[in-house]
Short mmCIF file of C-alpha atoms and ligand atoms in Angstrom, two decimals:
data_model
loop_
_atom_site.label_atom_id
_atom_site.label_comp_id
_atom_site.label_asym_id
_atom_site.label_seq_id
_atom_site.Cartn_x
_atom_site.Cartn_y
_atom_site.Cartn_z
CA UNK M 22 189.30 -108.44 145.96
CA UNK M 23 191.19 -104.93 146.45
CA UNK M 24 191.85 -103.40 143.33
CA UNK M 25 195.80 -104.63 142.22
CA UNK M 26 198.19 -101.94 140.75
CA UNK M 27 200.10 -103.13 137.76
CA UNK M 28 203.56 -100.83 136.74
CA UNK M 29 203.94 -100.99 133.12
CA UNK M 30 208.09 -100.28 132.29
CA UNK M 31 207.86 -99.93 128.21
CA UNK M 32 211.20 -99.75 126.57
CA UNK M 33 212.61 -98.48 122.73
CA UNK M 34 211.49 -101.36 120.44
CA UNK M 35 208.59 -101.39 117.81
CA UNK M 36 206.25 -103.86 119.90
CA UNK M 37 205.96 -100.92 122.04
CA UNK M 38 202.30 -100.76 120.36
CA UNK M 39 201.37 -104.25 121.62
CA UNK M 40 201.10 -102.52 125.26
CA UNK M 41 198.41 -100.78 124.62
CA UNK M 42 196.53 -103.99 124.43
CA UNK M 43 198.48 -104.97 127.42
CA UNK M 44 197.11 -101.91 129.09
CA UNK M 45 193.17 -102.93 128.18
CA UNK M 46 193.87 -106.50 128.46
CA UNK M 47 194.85 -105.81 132.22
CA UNK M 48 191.87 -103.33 132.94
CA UNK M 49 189.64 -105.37 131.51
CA UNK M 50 190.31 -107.51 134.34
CA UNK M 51 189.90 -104.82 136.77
CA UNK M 52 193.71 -103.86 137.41
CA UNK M 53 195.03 -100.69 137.37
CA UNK M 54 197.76 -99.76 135.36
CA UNK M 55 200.30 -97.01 135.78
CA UNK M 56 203.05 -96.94 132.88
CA UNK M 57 206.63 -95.67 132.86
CA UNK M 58 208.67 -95.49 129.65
CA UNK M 59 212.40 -94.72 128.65
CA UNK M 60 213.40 -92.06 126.70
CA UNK M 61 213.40 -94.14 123.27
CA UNK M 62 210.33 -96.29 124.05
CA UNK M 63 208.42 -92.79 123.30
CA UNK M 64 209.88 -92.73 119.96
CA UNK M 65 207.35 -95.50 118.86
CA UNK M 66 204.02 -94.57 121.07
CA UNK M 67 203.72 -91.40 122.79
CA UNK M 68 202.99 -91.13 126.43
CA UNK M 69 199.82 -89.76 125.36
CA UNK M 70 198.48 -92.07 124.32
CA UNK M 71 198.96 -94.30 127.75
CA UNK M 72 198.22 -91.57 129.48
CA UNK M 73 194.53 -91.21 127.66
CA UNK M 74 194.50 -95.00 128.29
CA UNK M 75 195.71 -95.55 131.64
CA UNK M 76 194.26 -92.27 132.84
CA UNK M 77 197.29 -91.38 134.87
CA UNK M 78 200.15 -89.85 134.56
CA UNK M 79 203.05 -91.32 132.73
CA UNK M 80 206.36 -91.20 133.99
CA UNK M 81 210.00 -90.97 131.59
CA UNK M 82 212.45 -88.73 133.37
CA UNK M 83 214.10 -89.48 136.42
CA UNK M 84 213.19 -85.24 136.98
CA UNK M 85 209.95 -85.38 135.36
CA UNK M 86 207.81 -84.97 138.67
CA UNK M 87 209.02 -82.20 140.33
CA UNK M 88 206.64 -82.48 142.93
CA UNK M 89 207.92 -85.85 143.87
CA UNK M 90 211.67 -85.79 144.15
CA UNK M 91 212.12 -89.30 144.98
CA UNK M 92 209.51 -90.77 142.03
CA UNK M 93 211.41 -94.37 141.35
CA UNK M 94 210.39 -94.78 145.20
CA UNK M 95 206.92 -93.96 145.44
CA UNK M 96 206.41 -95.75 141.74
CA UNK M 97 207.78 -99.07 143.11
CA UNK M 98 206.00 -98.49 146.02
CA UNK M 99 202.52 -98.28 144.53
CA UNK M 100 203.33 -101.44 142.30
CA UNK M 101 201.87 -104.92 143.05
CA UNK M 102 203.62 -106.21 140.22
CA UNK M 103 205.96 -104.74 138.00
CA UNK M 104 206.24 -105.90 134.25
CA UNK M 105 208.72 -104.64 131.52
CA UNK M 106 206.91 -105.22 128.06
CA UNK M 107 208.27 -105.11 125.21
CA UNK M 108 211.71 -105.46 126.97
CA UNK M 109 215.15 -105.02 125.16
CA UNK M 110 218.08 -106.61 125.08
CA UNK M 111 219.36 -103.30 126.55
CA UNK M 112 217.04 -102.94 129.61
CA UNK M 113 216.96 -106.78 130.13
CA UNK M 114 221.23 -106.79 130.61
CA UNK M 115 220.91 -103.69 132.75
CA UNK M 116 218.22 -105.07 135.12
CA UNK M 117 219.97 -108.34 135.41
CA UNK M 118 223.00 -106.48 136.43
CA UNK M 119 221.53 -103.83 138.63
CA UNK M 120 222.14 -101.16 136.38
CA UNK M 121 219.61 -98.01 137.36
CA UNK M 122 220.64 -95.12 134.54
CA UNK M 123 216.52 -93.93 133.71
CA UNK M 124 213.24 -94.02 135.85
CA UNK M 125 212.66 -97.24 134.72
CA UNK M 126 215.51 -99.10 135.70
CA UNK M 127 216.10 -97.29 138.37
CA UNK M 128 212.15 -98.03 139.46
CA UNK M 129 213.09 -101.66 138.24
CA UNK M 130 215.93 -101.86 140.94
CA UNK M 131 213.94 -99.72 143.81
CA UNK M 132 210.84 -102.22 143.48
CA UNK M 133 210.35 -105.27 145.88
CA UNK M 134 206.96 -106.15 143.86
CA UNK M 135 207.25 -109.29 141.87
CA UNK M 136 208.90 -108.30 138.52
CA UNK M 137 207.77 -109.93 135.28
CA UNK M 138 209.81 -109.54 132.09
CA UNK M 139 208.33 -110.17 128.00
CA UNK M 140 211.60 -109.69 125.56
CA UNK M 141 211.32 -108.40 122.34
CA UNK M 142 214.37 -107.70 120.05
CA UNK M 143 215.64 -108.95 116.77
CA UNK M 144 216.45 -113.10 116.81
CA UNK M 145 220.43 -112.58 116.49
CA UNK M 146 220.20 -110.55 120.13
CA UNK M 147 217.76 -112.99 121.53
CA UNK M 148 219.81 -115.75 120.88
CA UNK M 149 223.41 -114.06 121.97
CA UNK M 150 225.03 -115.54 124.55
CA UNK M 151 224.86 -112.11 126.45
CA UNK M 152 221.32 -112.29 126.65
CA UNK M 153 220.69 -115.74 127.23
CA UNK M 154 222.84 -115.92 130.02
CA UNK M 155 221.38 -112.48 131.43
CA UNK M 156 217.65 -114.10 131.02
CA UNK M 157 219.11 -117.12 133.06
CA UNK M 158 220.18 -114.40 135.57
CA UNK M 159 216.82 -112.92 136.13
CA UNK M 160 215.10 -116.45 136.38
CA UNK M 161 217.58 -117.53 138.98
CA UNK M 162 216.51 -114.16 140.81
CA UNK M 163 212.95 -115.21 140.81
CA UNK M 164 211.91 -112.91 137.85
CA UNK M 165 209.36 -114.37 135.78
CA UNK M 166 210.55 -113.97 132.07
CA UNK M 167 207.59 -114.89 129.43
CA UNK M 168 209.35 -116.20 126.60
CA UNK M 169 209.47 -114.11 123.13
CA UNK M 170 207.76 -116.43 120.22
CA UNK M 171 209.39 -116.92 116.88
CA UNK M 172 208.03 -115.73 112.85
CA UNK M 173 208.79 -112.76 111.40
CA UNK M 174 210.61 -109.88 113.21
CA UNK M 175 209.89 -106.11 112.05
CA UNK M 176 213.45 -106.21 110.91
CA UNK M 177 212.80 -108.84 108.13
CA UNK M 178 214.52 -111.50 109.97
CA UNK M 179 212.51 -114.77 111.13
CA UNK M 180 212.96 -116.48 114.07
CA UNK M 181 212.71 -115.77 117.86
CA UNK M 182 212.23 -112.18 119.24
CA UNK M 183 208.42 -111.43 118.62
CA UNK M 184 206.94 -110.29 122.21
CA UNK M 185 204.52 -113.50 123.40
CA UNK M 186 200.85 -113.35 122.64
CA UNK M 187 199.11 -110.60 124.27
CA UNK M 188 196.69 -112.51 125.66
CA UNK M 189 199.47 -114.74 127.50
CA UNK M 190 201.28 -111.68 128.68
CA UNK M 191 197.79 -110.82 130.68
CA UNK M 192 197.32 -114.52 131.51
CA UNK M 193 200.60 -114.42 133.32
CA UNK M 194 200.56 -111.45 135.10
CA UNK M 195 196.68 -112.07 136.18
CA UNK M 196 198.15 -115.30 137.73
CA UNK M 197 200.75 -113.97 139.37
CA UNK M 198 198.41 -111.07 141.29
CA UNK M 199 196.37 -114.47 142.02
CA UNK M 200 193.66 -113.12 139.81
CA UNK M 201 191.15 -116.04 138.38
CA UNK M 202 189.99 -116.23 135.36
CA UNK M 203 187.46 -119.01 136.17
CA UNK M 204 184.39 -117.54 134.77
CA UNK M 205 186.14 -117.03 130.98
CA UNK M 206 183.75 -117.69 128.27
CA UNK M 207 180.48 -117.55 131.01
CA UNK M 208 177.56 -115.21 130.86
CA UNK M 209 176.68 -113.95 134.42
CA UNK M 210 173.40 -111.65 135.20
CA UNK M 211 172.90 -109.92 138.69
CA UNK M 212 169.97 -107.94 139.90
CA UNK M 213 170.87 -105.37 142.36
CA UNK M 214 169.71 -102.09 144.06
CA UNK M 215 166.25 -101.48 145.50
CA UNK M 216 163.35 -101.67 142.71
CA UNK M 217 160.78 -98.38 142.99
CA UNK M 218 157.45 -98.15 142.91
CA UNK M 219 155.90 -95.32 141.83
CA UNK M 220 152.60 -93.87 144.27
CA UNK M 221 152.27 -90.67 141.98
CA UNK M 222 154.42 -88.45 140.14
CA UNK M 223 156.70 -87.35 143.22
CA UNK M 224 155.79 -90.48 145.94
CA UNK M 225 157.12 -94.12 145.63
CA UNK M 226 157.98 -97.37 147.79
CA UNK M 227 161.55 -98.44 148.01
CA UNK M 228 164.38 -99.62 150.49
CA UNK M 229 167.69 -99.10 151.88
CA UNK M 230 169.49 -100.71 149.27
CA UNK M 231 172.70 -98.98 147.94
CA UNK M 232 173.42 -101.97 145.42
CA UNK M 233 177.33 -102.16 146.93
CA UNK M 234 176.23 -106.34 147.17
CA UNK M 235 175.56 -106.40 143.47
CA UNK M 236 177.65 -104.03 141.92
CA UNK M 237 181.05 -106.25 144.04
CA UNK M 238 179.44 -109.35 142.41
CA UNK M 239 179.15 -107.78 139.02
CA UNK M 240 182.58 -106.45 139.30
CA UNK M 241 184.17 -109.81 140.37
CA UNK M 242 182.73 -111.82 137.84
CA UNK M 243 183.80 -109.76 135.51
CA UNK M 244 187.96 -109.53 136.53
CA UNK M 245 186.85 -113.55 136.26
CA UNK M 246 186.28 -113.40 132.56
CA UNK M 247 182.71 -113.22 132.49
CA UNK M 248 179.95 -111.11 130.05
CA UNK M 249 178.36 -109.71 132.98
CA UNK M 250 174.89 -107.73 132.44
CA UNK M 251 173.68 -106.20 135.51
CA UNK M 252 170.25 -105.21 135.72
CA UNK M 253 170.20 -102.29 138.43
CA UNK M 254 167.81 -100.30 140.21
CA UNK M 255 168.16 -96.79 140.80
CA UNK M 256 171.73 -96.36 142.94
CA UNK M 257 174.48 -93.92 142.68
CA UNK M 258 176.87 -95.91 142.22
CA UNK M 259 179.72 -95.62 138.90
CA UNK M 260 179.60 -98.49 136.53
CA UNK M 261 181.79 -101.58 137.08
CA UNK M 262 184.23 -101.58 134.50
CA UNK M 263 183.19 -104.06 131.70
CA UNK M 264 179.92 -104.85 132.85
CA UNK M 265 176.66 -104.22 130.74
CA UNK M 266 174.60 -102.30 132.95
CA UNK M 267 170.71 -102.17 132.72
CA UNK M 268 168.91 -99.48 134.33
CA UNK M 269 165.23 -100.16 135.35
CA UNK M 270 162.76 -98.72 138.66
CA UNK M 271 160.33 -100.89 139.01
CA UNK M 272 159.75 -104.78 139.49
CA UNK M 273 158.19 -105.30 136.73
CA UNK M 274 160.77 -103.44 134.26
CA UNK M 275 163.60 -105.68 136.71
CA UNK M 276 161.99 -108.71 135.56
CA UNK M 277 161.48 -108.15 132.34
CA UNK M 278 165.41 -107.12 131.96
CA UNK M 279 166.68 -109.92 134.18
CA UNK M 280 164.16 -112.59 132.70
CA UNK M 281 166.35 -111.44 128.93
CA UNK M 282 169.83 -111.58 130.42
CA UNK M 283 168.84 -115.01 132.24
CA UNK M 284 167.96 -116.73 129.14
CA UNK M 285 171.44 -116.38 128.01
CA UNK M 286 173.42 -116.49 131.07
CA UNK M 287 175.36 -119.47 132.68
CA UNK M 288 174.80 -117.84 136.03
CA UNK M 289 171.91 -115.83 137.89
CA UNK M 290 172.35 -113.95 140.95
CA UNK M 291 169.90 -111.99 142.50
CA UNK M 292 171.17 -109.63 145.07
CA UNK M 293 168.43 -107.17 144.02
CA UNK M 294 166.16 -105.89 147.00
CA UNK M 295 162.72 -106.31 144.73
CA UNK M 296 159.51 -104.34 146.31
CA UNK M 297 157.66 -107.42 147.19
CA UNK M 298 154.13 -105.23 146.80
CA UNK M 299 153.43 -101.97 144.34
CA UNK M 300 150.43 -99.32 144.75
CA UNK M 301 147.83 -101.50 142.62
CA UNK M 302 146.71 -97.86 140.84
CA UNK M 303 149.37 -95.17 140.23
CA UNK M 304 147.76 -91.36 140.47
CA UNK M 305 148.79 -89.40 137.03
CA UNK M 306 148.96 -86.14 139.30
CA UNK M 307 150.13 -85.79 142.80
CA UNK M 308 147.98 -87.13 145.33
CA UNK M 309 146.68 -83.88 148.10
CA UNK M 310 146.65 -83.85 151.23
CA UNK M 311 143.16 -82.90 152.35
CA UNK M 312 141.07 -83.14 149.55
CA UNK M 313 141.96 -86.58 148.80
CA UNK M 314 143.59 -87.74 151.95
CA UNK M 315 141.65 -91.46 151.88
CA UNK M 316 143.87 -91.64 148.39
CA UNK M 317 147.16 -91.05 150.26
CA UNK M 318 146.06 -92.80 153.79
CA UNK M 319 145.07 -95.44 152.57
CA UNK M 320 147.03 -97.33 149.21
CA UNK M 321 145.78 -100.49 148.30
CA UNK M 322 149.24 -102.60 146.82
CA UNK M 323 149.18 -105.78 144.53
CA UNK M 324 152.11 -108.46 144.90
CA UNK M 325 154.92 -107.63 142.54
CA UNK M 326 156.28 -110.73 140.68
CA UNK M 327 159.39 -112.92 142.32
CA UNK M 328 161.93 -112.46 139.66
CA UNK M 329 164.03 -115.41 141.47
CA UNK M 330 161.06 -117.57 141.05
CA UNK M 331 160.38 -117.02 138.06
CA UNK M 332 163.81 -117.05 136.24
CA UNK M 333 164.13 -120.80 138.16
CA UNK M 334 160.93 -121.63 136.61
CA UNK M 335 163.05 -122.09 133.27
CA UNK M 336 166.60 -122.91 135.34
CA UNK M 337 167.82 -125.59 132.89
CA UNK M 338 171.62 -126.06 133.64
CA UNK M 339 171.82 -122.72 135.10
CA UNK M 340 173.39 -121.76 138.00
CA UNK M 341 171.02 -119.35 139.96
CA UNK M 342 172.47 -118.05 143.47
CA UNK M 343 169.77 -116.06 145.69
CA UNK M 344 169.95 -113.80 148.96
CA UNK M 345 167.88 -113.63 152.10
CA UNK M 346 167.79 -110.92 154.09
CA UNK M 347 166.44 -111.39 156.93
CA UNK M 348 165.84 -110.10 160.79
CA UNK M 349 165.50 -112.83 162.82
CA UNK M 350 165.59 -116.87 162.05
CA UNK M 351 168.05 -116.17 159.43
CA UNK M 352 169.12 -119.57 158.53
CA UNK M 353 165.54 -121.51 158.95
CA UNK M 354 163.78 -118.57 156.66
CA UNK M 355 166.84 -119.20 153.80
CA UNK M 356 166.69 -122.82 154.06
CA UNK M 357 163.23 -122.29 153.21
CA UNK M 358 163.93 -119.74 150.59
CA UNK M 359 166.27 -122.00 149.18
CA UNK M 360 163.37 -124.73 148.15
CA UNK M 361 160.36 -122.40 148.10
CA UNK M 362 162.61 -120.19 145.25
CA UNK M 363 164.75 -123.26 143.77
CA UNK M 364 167.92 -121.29 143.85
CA UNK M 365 170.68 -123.88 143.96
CA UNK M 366 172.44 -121.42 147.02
CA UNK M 367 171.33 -118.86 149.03
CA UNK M 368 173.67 -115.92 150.86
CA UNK M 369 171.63 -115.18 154.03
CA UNK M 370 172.45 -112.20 155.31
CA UNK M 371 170.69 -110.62 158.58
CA UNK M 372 169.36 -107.00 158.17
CA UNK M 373 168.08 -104.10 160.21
CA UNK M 374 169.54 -101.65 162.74
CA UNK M 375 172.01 -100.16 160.43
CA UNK M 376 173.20 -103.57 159.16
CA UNK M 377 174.09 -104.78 155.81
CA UNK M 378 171.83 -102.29 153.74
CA UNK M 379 174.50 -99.56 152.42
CA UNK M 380 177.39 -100.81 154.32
CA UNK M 381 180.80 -102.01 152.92
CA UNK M 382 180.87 -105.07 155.19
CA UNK M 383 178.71 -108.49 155.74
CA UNK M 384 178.62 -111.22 157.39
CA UNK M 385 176.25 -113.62 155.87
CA UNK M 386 175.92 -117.62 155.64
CA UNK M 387 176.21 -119.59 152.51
CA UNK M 388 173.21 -121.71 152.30
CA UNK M 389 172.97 -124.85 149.96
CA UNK M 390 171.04 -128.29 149.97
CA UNK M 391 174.16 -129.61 151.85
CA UNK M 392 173.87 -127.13 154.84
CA UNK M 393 174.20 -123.79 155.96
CA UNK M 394 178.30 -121.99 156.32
CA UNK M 395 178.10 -118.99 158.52
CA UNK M 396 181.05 -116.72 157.04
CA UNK M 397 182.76 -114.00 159.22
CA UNK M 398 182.64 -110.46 158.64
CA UNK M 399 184.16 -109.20 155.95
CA UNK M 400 183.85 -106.61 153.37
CA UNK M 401 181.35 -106.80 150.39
CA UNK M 402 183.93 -107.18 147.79
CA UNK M 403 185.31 -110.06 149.26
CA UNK M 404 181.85 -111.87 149.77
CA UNK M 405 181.65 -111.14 146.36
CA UNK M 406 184.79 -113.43 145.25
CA UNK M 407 183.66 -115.94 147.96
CA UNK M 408 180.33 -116.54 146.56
CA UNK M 409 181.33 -116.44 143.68
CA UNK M 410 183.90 -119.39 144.17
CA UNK M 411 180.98 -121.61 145.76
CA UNK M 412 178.92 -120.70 142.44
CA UNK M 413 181.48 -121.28 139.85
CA UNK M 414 181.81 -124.96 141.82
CA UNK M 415 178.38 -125.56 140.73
CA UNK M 416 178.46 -124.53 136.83
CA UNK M 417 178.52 -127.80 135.14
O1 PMT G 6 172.45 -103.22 148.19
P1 PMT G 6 173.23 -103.26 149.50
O2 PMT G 6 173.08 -101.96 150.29
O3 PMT G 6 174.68 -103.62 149.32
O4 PMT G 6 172.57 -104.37 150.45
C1 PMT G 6 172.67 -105.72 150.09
C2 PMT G 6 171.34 -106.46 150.23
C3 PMT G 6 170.90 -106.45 151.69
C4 PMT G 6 170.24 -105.79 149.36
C5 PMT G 6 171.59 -107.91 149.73
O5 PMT G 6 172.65 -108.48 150.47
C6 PMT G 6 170.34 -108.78 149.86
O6 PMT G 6 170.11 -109.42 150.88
N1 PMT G 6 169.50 -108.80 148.78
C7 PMT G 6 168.20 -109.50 148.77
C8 PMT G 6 167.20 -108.66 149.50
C9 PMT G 6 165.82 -109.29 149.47
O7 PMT G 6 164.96 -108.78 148.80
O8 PMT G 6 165.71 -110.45 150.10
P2 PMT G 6 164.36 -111.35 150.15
O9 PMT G 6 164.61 -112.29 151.25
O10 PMT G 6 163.15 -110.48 150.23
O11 PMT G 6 164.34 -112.06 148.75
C10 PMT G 6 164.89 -113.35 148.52
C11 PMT G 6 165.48 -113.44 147.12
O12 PMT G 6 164.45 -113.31 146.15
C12 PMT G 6 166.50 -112.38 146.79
O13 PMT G 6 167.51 -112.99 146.01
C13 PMT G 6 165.72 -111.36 145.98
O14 PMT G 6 166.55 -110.68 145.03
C14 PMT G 6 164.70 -112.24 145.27
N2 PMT G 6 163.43 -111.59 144.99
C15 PMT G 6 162.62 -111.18 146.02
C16 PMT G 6 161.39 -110.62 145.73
C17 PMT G 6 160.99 -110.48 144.39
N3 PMT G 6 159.83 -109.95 144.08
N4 PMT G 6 161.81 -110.88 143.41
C18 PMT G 6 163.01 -111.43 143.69
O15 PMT G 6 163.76 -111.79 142.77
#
């Protein structure tokens, strides 16, 4: 799934604080967040402090960006989904009545994202007439208002006004980008990345993988809720945001990381490209040419251990989803690798001539005991989600 843009409007009220958990909430998920504030929402937080959160700028003036002269625009523009949190009575009455006197409400009016509104203000203003019948506005304009919840109010009053639970605030806005949280309260582990296996001190075996497969199925199943621990091989790729990230070379240190996270997980996927074979001796100093050249011409290599195979050994309940990459017979080799392994599906994905290894795209087939599903070509982050959907089926 493309990364989603979330616009943050914060107004003047003392929940203002509460966004910053907004803010991580929503990147936790893998959204990024851009904020804009009015002029008295950065009485109570500082747009420091979303700017060290968000890292981007914040936007308050209508004039702040002098390089952009039309900056409601482009804001509204970049926005999948606007949401005003904490929202005043103030800001709520001038959005419902097209009011656009700041950069927020202004940005409010400009946007055609969908626009999601949390109140927060003292009971006796969330109860006036004024602002009921202004919330009743919005809804009726398709604005999704998330309803404030009631105890005691910074002012000393109790009753209705608080600004909803964080963690519904997120909830709501993940649904409405159409982001699932299916995975909540799961432990996922992917291998990914080529293992490395050292010859001598400068020489090794390897392969072409870049660990884009992994790192998208890492990153997925973690915007789904998931503890995700991803035990990679050597790839330059950043971190996926919220992921636990083990970094090993060879087989042996792969299995011995992904046989840990396994035990604990709900979910195994191995998208790793594992050295099937390693040099059976490994020279301490670098092996000459010449002198030694029956050392370098001729390597004799052990079998490396299947890390699939063995994790399955001890599959319980587990979920454990495989690949195959193959060159030719790609479905009748994964149908095999699907019972030989005793993976409960298996991505397939034909290799070689440029294909698949370091690219952003696939096409693969989803193998299972029911059949095989050739998928079309798409890119690896949406494979990702897609497998990812067929696994999450499976978890019991
Ligand atoms: O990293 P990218 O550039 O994005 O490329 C993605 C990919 C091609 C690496 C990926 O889509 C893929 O196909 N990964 C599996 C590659 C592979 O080693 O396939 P295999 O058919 O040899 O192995 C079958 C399965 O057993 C795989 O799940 C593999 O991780 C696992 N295996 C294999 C050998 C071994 N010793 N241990 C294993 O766990």
């Amino acid at each position: 799934m493309e990364q989603k843009t979330v616009l943050i409007g914060v107004t003047g009220c003392i929940a203002a604080y509460k966004t910053c958990e907004i803010v991580r909430g929503l990147q936790k998920a893998g959204v990024r967040c851009k904020v804009v504030m009015t002029e008295h929402a950065t009485q109570f937080v500082g747009p420091l402090t979303f700017r060290s959160l968000t890292h981007e700028p914040v936007a308050v003036g209508l004039f702040d960006n002098p390089s952009d002269p039309i900056h409601h625009i482009s804001l509204a523009q970049e926005a999948d989904l606007f949401l005003i949190a904490p929202c005043t009575a103030n800001v709520l009455a001038k959005v419902a009545n097209g009011i656009a006197d700041d950069l927020l409400t202004t940005t409010a009016l400009s946007t055609t994202a969908p626009l999601v509104i949390a109140p927060a203000m003292n009971v006796h203003m969330y109860e006036n007439p004024a602002t009921i019948y202004n919330m009743g506005k919005l809804e009726a304009r398709g604005v999704r208002i998330i309803e404030a919840g009631s105890g005691y109010l910074a002012c000393g009053d109790v009753g209705r006004g608080r600004l909803a639970d964080v963690s519904d605030i997120v909830s709501v806005v993940l649904a409405e980008l159409g982001i699932r949280r299916n995975l909540e309260g799961r432990q996922v582990m992917v291998t990914a990345g080529p293992t490395v296996e050292p010859i001598d001190p400068v020489r090794y075996l390897s392969n072409h993988s870049s660990g884009k497969m992994g790192y998208a199925l890492a990153r997925a199943a973690a915007v789904r809720g998931a503890r995700v621990t991803l035990v990679s091989g050597p790839v330059s790729l950043p971190k996926p945001e919220g992921v636990r990230v083990v970094q090993v070379r060879t087989a042996c240190e792969m299995l011995a990381a992904a046989e840990e996270a396994f035990a604990v997980a709900d979910l195994g996927v191995f998208a790793a490209a594992v050295a099937d074979m390693r040099p059976k001796q490994v020279a301490a100093h670098k092996l000459k040419k010449g002198e030694s050249d029956s050392a370098l011409s001729c390597i004799e290599l052990v079998r490396n251990p299947d890390i699939l195979a063995t994790c399955a050994a001890s599959k319980g309940r587990r979920v454990i989803v495989g690949f195959a990459a193959e060159t030719d017979d790609v479905v009748a080799y994964a149908k095999g690798k699907l019972a030989s392994k005793g993976a409960d599906l298996i991505v397939a994905n034909e290799v070689g001539e440029g294909k698949v290894f370091g690219a952003d795209s696939n096409q693969a087939w989803l193998i299972d005991a029911h059949g095989a599903e050739q998928l079309p070509l798409m890119s690896k982050d949406r494979l990702a989600d897609v497998i990812l959907d067929r696994a999450v089926s499976l978890l019991p």
